[in-house]
Amino acid sequence: MGVQFHNPWVLLLLLPLGAFVVYSLRSDFGLKGGRKKWAIGLRTAILMLLLMVLAGFQTYALVKEKEVVFLVDRSASVEETDSAQEWIRRASAAKDERDRAGVVSFGLDGLIEKNLDARPVSEASLGADVNPGFTHLAKGLQVAGGLFAGKENRRIVLISDGRENVGDAAAEAALLKERGIAVDVSEITPPLRTDAAIEEFSLPEQLYQGEAFAFEVLIRSTFAGAGELRLYEDNREIGRHRIALERGDNRLALQGLAKEPGLHRYRAEFFAGADERAENNVHYAFTRVKGEPKVLIVEGKPGTSSNLENALKSGLIDYEVIPPGMLPSELAKYAGYESILFNNVSGEQVGGKQMELIEQAVRSFGVGFMMIGGEDSFGMGGYYKTPIEQLLPVSMELEGKREVPSLGLILVIDRSGSMTGDKLELAKESAMRTVELLRPKDTVGVVAFDDKPWWVVEPRTLDDKAEVIAQIGGIPSAGGTNIFPAVSEAAEKMLAAEAQRKHIILLTDGQSAVNSGYDELLKTMVDGKITMSTVAVGQDADVNLLQFLANGAKGRYYLVEDATTLPAIFSREAAMIARTYIVDRPFVPALVQPGDWGGWFRDGTPRIYGYVAATPKLTAQTVLSSPEPDPLLARWQYGSGRTVAWTSDLTGKWSKDWVKWPDFPGWFTEMVKWTFPQFSASPYEVNTTVTGNEVHFEVTAEGADAPDELEAVVTGEEGGESRIALTQISPGVYTGSTDIRTPGSFLLNLQAKDGSGKALNGSMGTGFVVPYSPEFRIPAGGAEEDKLQALAEQTGGRVLDWNDPEAAFRFEAQPERSLRGWERPLLAAALLLWLADIAVRRLALPWSRLAAFLAAASPWRRRARALAAESPAASAAGADAGLARLAARKSRAAAFYGAGTGGKAAADAPPQPPASPPPEEAGQETAPAGDGGADRLGRLLEAKRRGGR
């Protein structure tokens, strides 16, 4: 152990401190004797302690402990981590007890498996959940470097195949070198595979309809053989080609034809019998084909869109008609249409995911949307609080608009064990939305059932919606399924309810334990004017029973395959029993804000015979309205897109005068065209570069009108969205970048903004791909080994032999000082001495007696007396010495009082030891001979004592 000072120059103050001590000893501070010495000593000690603190007094010990962090590559290219785990275990077994080891795993992320400490590395040390899709060496080095606590003997042992594809490991290694941390490397050699990968797949970003183009494909192979390349356009196969592969790079150019306008995603897939890895056999590319616009018509009932089709044909607009069940589940498909038309489509026919994708396509990619009314649309379609209602210019909420008959509604919800998870959560959400649609005077009840019914909400008027909704949200799942008791109790409660219209909604996904007694129950419900609709969730439900109950109770039956449609079904049921949405009396629509559509109505408007009531939103433009007034035709801007609401039908049931109107085709075509994206040609040139998981954008604005701000909206295959503000680096040129955590195809939408950040009309959509993880690319030989060796050389590390893991701790350790600071103990001691100094100077105590008492009570004094008592010779000698001292005192007293010549002679004579008493007088004390002065002194003192009495 050694001693050092952080500020040794402070010790020069010891010289004035010594002068202060000398001066204090020679001065008079009002203290005398021992108190003065104590006070000066205490003050000197306090000043000495403070000087030690200011000088940075430290003790240190020389240690040679080694610190090693094992950095393990767990990306997908390292297929087996068991060997790396065994390598680390063997390496850590060779360390000394005080050496410290840590473990970090990395892929795209760097995660700590074991902190740096002296504990051995366990066999289960590689369990962290890392993203294996990328190799981010720099991130792993950064995390590993942050674990070290010491300043010497620090090393990172990197176990990897060196296939870095994200970040810059060399830059991070330079930072480690500055900190004195060496990086040792041990290469993992992946097994050789017979593999072929599509490295590149490209085609022009923009094409014209009917234009011929070439697909350019690069296939890299580790073997020679035959294979097949298949090409797809929007999941539709467009060609197969037999390929003769050579070892190495194989470049192909295949012909294609742009047939349909819109944004298209092409896919290339390669198949070969000898190929051992399929993850790298797929690649994607996007292109936008310019041509005639295309509209997607979704019709709720087959064959009801002929009026729409004829109008679009007359306007030379291409279209496609599909049922709701054929709606795509990929955002890229919606981006291929200029507009989407819902023709009397019920919400229960549209999945929740499809609604979200349509809303995103309109908001972010400028796709238009138009909803056409009918008995199954708007509020009657169950669109309340759905993404479709969000994008429309009208709301389904009608509260306060008209008098509505009082309603009684009881929801009977299956809460059995099979409903656990999303089904029960969606059922509860459906019930909550239904409650929100009802009015305060309505009666609502909720009964959940498994083996027996449980009243979540007893039938009550809806004066506190929040309380009812909170109770619904607490429904748990448990038990079996028994439908009859729950429906029976619901019907009994409904009979006693005071409501003009009474309805029950039953939802279940299972088979009932009892299937008898329903005939009498249904007769009771019909007699009491109670209707019931049933919802079967999945094919496991008792479909026959639920259909029978719905028909017998004059309700509707729903078979739900997609549970996300449940909220729309419940909302639709609530709207249908209210029967307030449909207004079926004739009227002539009134012009409100016709705008540029006013020219179509110069000669008046045809008569309407019915529509679905709705409420216009605050910023919407109502073009035509009813006498209520309810909006008949409304439009607005929603994000990048435009949407239109026509609340009547166009089949002729309510709009027979409109479909016969000579201007109908032109008017309808103009409405549809108004919803088209607000750019006819791309105002931007977009270049994307993918490096690892980072995508760089460079956008050039064509023309002189470059926007003040430009934002890129990136949307993944699952609909997740991220927004990137692009930086303008020169006039009309913008750049930006984003990180991608998982490979896939992505849509890119550019949104221009003015100086205040307000979005401008018009946007541009394109796409880019990260086809598969770069971990599955076929690397160039030797590059990885060279990279690992360069890292070791850059940081002063070593290249370790895979067969010698014990070498990880086999390096010369440099002595390192382990410092210990004493600031707090020294300050605490100074404080205690300062209190003692105050006590010495301010308290009037018998300090000499206290000092004598402390000295006598000290352990060494007690030991000395104990030893003296144990020795007989010492006891006798002590007794003789005591008698001699007593005799001497008596002689001096006699001489002082003048005891005569004899006394003086006796006093001057040397003291004699007393004679031993005779045996018979043992135990009696006798005075020594010739001590007459002592006797007289005794008598004098005795007389004086008596006289005092």
CSV table of N, CA and C in Angstrom, one decimal, residues 455-520:
chain,number,residue,atom,x,y,z
A,455,TRP,N,-75.0,-10.6,-14.3
A,455,TRP,CA,-75.4,-9.3,-14.7
A,455,TRP,C,-74.3,-8.3,-14.5
A,456,VAL,N,-73.7,-7.9,-15.6
A,456,VAL,CA,-72.7,-6.8,-15.5
A,456,VAL,C,-73.3,-5.5,-15.2
A,457,VAL,N,-74.4,-5.2,-16.0
A,457,VAL,CA,-75.2,-4.0,-15.8
A,457,VAL,C,-76.7,-4.4,-15.8
A,458,GLU,N,-77.3,-4.2,-14.7
A,458,GLU,CA,-78.7,-4.5,-14.6
A,458,GLU,C,-79.4,-3.4,-15.5
A,459,PRO,N,-80.6,-3.8,-16.2
A,459,PRO,CA,-81.3,-2.9,-17.0
A,459,PRO,C,-81.6,-1.6,-16.3
A,460,ARG,N,-81.1,-0.5,-16.9
A,460,ARG,CA,-81.3,0.8,-16.3
A,460,ARG,C,-81.3,1.9,-17.4
A,461,THR,N,-81.9,3.0,-17.1
A,461,THR,CA,-81.8,4.2,-18.1
A,461,THR,C,-80.4,4.7,-18.1
A,462,LEU,N,-80.0,5.1,-19.3
A,462,LEU,CA,-78.6,5.4,-19.5
A,462,LEU,C,-78.3,6.9,-19.1
A,463,ASP,N,-78.4,7.2,-17.8
A,463,ASP,CA,-78.1,8.5,-17.3
A,463,ASP,C,-76.6,8.7,-17.1
A,464,ASP,N,-75.8,7.6,-17.0
A,464,ASP,CA,-74.4,7.7,-16.7
A,464,ASP,C,-73.7,6.8,-17.6
A,465,LYS,N,-73.4,7.2,-18.9
A,465,LYS,CA,-72.7,6.3,-19.8
A,465,LYS,C,-71.3,5.9,-19.3
A,466,ALA,N,-70.6,6.8,-18.7
A,466,ALA,CA,-69.2,6.5,-18.3
A,466,ALA,C,-69.2,5.3,-17.3
A,467,GLU,N,-70.1,5.3,-16.4
A,467,GLU,CA,-70.2,4.2,-15.4
A,467,GLU,C,-70.5,2.9,-16.1
A,468,VAL,N,-71.5,2.9,-17.0
A,468,VAL,CA,-71.8,1.6,-17.7
A,468,VAL,C,-70.7,1.1,-18.5
A,469,ILE,N,-70.0,2.0,-19.2
A,469,ILE,CA,-68.9,1.6,-20.1
A,469,ILE,C,-67.7,1.1,-19.2
A,470,ALA,N,-67.5,1.7,-18.0
A,470,ALA,CA,-66.4,1.1,-17.1
A,470,ALA,C,-66.8,-0.3,-16.7
A,471,GLN,N,-68.1,-0.5,-16.4
A,471,GLN,CA,-68.5,-1.9,-15.9
A,471,GLN,C,-68.3,-2.9,-17.0
A,472,ILE,N,-68.6,-2.5,-18.2
A,472,ILE,CA,-68.4,-3.4,-19.4
A,472,ILE,C,-67.0,-3.8,-19.6
A,473,GLY,N,-66.1,-2.8,-19.4
A,473,GLY,CA,-64.7,-3.0,-19.6
A,473,GLY,C,-64.1,-4.0,-18.6
A,474,GLY,N,-64.8,-4.3,-17.5
A,474,GLY,CA,-64.2,-5.2,-16.5
A,474,GLY,C,-64.7,-6.6,-16.6
A,475,ILE,N,-65.3,-7.0,-17.7
A,475,ILE,CA,-65.8,-8.4,-17.9
A,475,ILE,C,-64.6,-9.3,-18.0
A,476,PRO,N,-64.4,-10.3,-17.2
A,476,PRO,CA,-63.4,-11.3,-17.3
A,476,PRO,C,-63.9,-12.5,-18.1
A,477,SER,N,-63.0,-13.4,-18.4
A,477,SER,CA,-63.4,-14.7,-19.1
A,477,SER,C,-63.2,-15.9,-18.2
A,478,ALA,N,-64.1,-16.8,-18.3
A,478,ALA,CA,-64.0,-18.0,-17.4
A,478,ALA,C,-65.1,-19.0,-17.7
A,479,GLY,N,-64.9,-20.3,-17.4
A,479,GLY,CA,-66.0,-21.2,-17.5
A,479,GLY,C,-66.4,-21.7,-18.8
A,480,GLY,N,-67.6,-22.5,-18.8
A,480,GLY,CA,-68.1,-23.1,-20.1
A,480,GLY,C,-69.1,-22.2,-20.8
A,481,THR,N,-70.0,-22.8,-21.5
A,481,THR,CA,-71.0,-22.1,-22.3
A,481,THR,C,-72.4,-22.7,-22.1
A,482,ASN,N,-73.3,-21.8,-21.6
A,482,ASN,CA,-74.7,-22.2,-21.4
A,482,ASN,C,-75.6,-21.0,-21.8
A,483,ILE,N,-76.2,-21.0,-23.0
A,483,ILE,CA,-76.8,-19.9,-23.5
A,483,ILE,C,-78.2,-19.7,-22.9
A,484,PHE,N,-79.0,-20.7,-22.8
A,484,PHE,CA,-80.4,-20.6,-22.4
A,484,PHE,C,-80.7,-19.7,-21.2
A,485,PRO,N,-80.0,-20.0,-20.0
A,485,PRO,CA,-80.3,-19.2,-18.8
A,485,PRO,C,-80.1,-17.7,-19.0
A,486,ALA,N,-79.0,-17.4,-19.8
A,486,ALA,CA,-78.7,-15.9,-20.0
A,486,ALA,C,-79.8,-15.3,-20.9
A,487,VAL,N,-80.2,-15.9,-22.0
A,487,VAL,CA,-81.2,-15.3,-22.8
A,487,VAL,C,-82.6,-15.3,-22.1
A,488,SER,N,-82.9,-16.3,-21.3
A,488,SER,CA,-84.1,-16.3,-20.5
A,488,SER,C,-84.2,-15.2,-19.6
A,489,GLU,N,-83.1,-14.9,-18.8
A,489,GLU,CA,-83.1,-13.8,-17.9
A,489,GLU,C,-83.2,-12.5,-18.6
A,490,ALA,N,-82.5,-12.4,-19.7
A,490,ALA,CA,-82.5,-11.1,-20.5
A,490,ALA,C,-83.9,-10.8,-21.0
A,491,ALA,N,-84.6,-11.9,-21.5
A,491,ALA,CA,-86.0,-11.7,-21.9
A,491,ALA,C,-86.9,-11.3,-20.8
A,492,GLU,N,-86.7,-11.9,-19.6
A,492,GLU,CA,-87.6,-11.6,-18.5
A,492,GLU,C,-87.4,-10.2,-18.0
A,493,LYS,N,-86.1,-9.7,-18.0
A,493,LYS,CA,-85.8,-8.3,-17.6
A,493,LYS,C,-86.4,-7.4,-18.7
A,494,MET,N,-86.3,-7.7,-19.9
A,494,MET,CA,-86.8,-6.9,-21.0
A,494,MET,C,-88.3,-6.7,-21.0
A,495,LEU,N,-89.0,-7.7,-20.6
A,495,LEU,CA,-90.5,-7.6,-20.5
A,495,LEU,C,-90.9,-6.6,-19.5
A,496,ALA,N,-90.1,-6.4,-18.4
A,496,ALA,CA,-90.4,-5.4,-17.4
A,496,ALA,C,-89.9,-4.0,-17.7
A,497,ALA,N,-89.1,-3.9,-18.8
A,497,ALA,CA,-88.6,-2.6,-19.1
A,497,ALA,C,-89.6,-1.7,-19.8
A,498,GLU,N,-89.5,-0.4,-19.6
A,498,GLU,CA,-90.4,0.6,-20.2
A,498,GLU,C,-89.8,1.2,-21.4
A,499,ALA,N,-90.0,0.6,-22.5
A,499,ALA,CA,-89.4,1.1,-23.8
A,499,ALA,C,-90.3,0.8,-24.9
A,500,GLN,N,-90.3,1.6,-25.9
A,500,GLN,CA,-91.1,1.4,-27.1
A,500,GLN,C,-90.6,0.4,-28.0
A,501,ARG,N,-89.3,0.2,-28.1
A,501,ARG,CA,-88.7,-0.8,-28.9
A,501,ARG,C,-87.7,-1.6,-28.1
A,502,LYS,N,-87.8,-2.9,-28.1
A,502,LYS,CA,-87.0,-3.8,-27.3
A,502,LYS,C,-86.2,-4.8,-28.1
A,503,HIS,N,-84.9,-4.9,-27.8
A,503,HIS,CA,-84.1,-5.7,-28.6
A,503,HIS,C,-83.0,-6.3,-27.8
A,504,ILE,N,-82.6,-7.6,-28.2
A,504,ILE,CA,-81.5,-8.3,-27.5
A,504,ILE,C,-80.5,-8.7,-28.6
A,505,ILE,N,-79.2,-8.5,-28.2
A,505,ILE,CA,-78.1,-9.0,-29.1
A,505,ILE,C,-77.4,-10.1,-28.3
A,506,LEU,N,-77.3,-11.2,-28.9
A,506,LEU,CA,-76.6,-12.4,-28.3
A,506,LEU,C,-75.3,-12.7,-29.1
A,507,LEU,N,-74.2,-12.8,-28.4
A,507,LEU,CA,-72.9,-13.1,-29.0
A,507,LEU,C,-72.3,-14.2,-28.3
A,508,THR,N,-71.9,-15.2,-29.1
A,508,THR,CA,-71.2,-16.4,-28.6
A,508,THR,C,-70.3,-17.0,-29.6
A,509,ASP,N,-69.3,-17.8,-29.1
A,509,ASP,CA,-68.4,-18.5,-30.1
A,509,ASP,C,-68.4,-20.0,-29.8
A,510,GLY,N,-69.3,-20.5,-29.0
A,510,GLY,CA,-69.3,-21.9,-28.6
A,510,GLY,C,-70.6,-22.6,-28.7
A,511,GLN,N,-70.6,-23.9,-28.3
A,511,GLN,CA,-71.8,-24.7,-28.2
A,511,GLN,C,-72.5,-24.6,-26.9
A,512,SER,N,-73.8,-24.5,-26.8
A,512,SER,CA,-74.5,-24.4,-25.6
A,512,SER,C,-74.6,-25.8,-24.9
A,513,ALA,N,-74.5,-25.8,-23.6
A,513,ALA,CA,-74.7,-27.1,-22.9
A,513,ALA,C,-76.1,-27.5,-22.9
A,514,VAL,N,-77.1,-26.6,-23.0
A,514,VAL,CA,-78.5,-27.0,-23.1
A,514,VAL,C,-79.2,-26.4,-24.3
A,515,ASN,N,-79.9,-27.2,-25.1
A,515,ASN,CA,-80.5,-26.7,-26.3
A,515,ASN,C,-82.0,-27.0,-26.3
A,516,SER,N,-82.6,-27.0,-25.2
A,516,SER,CA,-84.1,-27.2,-25.1
A,516,SER,C,-84.8,-26.0,-24.4
A,517,GLY,N,-86.1,-25.9,-24.6
A,517,GLY,CA,-86.9,-24.8,-24.0
A,517,GLY,C,-86.9,-23.5,-24.8
A,518,TYR,N,-86.3,-23.5,-26.0
A,518,TYR,CA,-86.2,-22.2,-26.7
A,518,TYR,C,-87.6,-21.9,-27.4
A,519,ASP,N,-88.4,-22.9,-27.7
A,519,ASP,CA,-89.7,-22.6,-28.4
A,519,ASP,C,-90.6,-21.7,-27.5
A,520,GLU,N,-90.7,-22.1,-26.3
A,520,GLU,CA,-91.6,-21.3,-25.4
A,520,GLU,C,-91.0,-20.0,-25.1
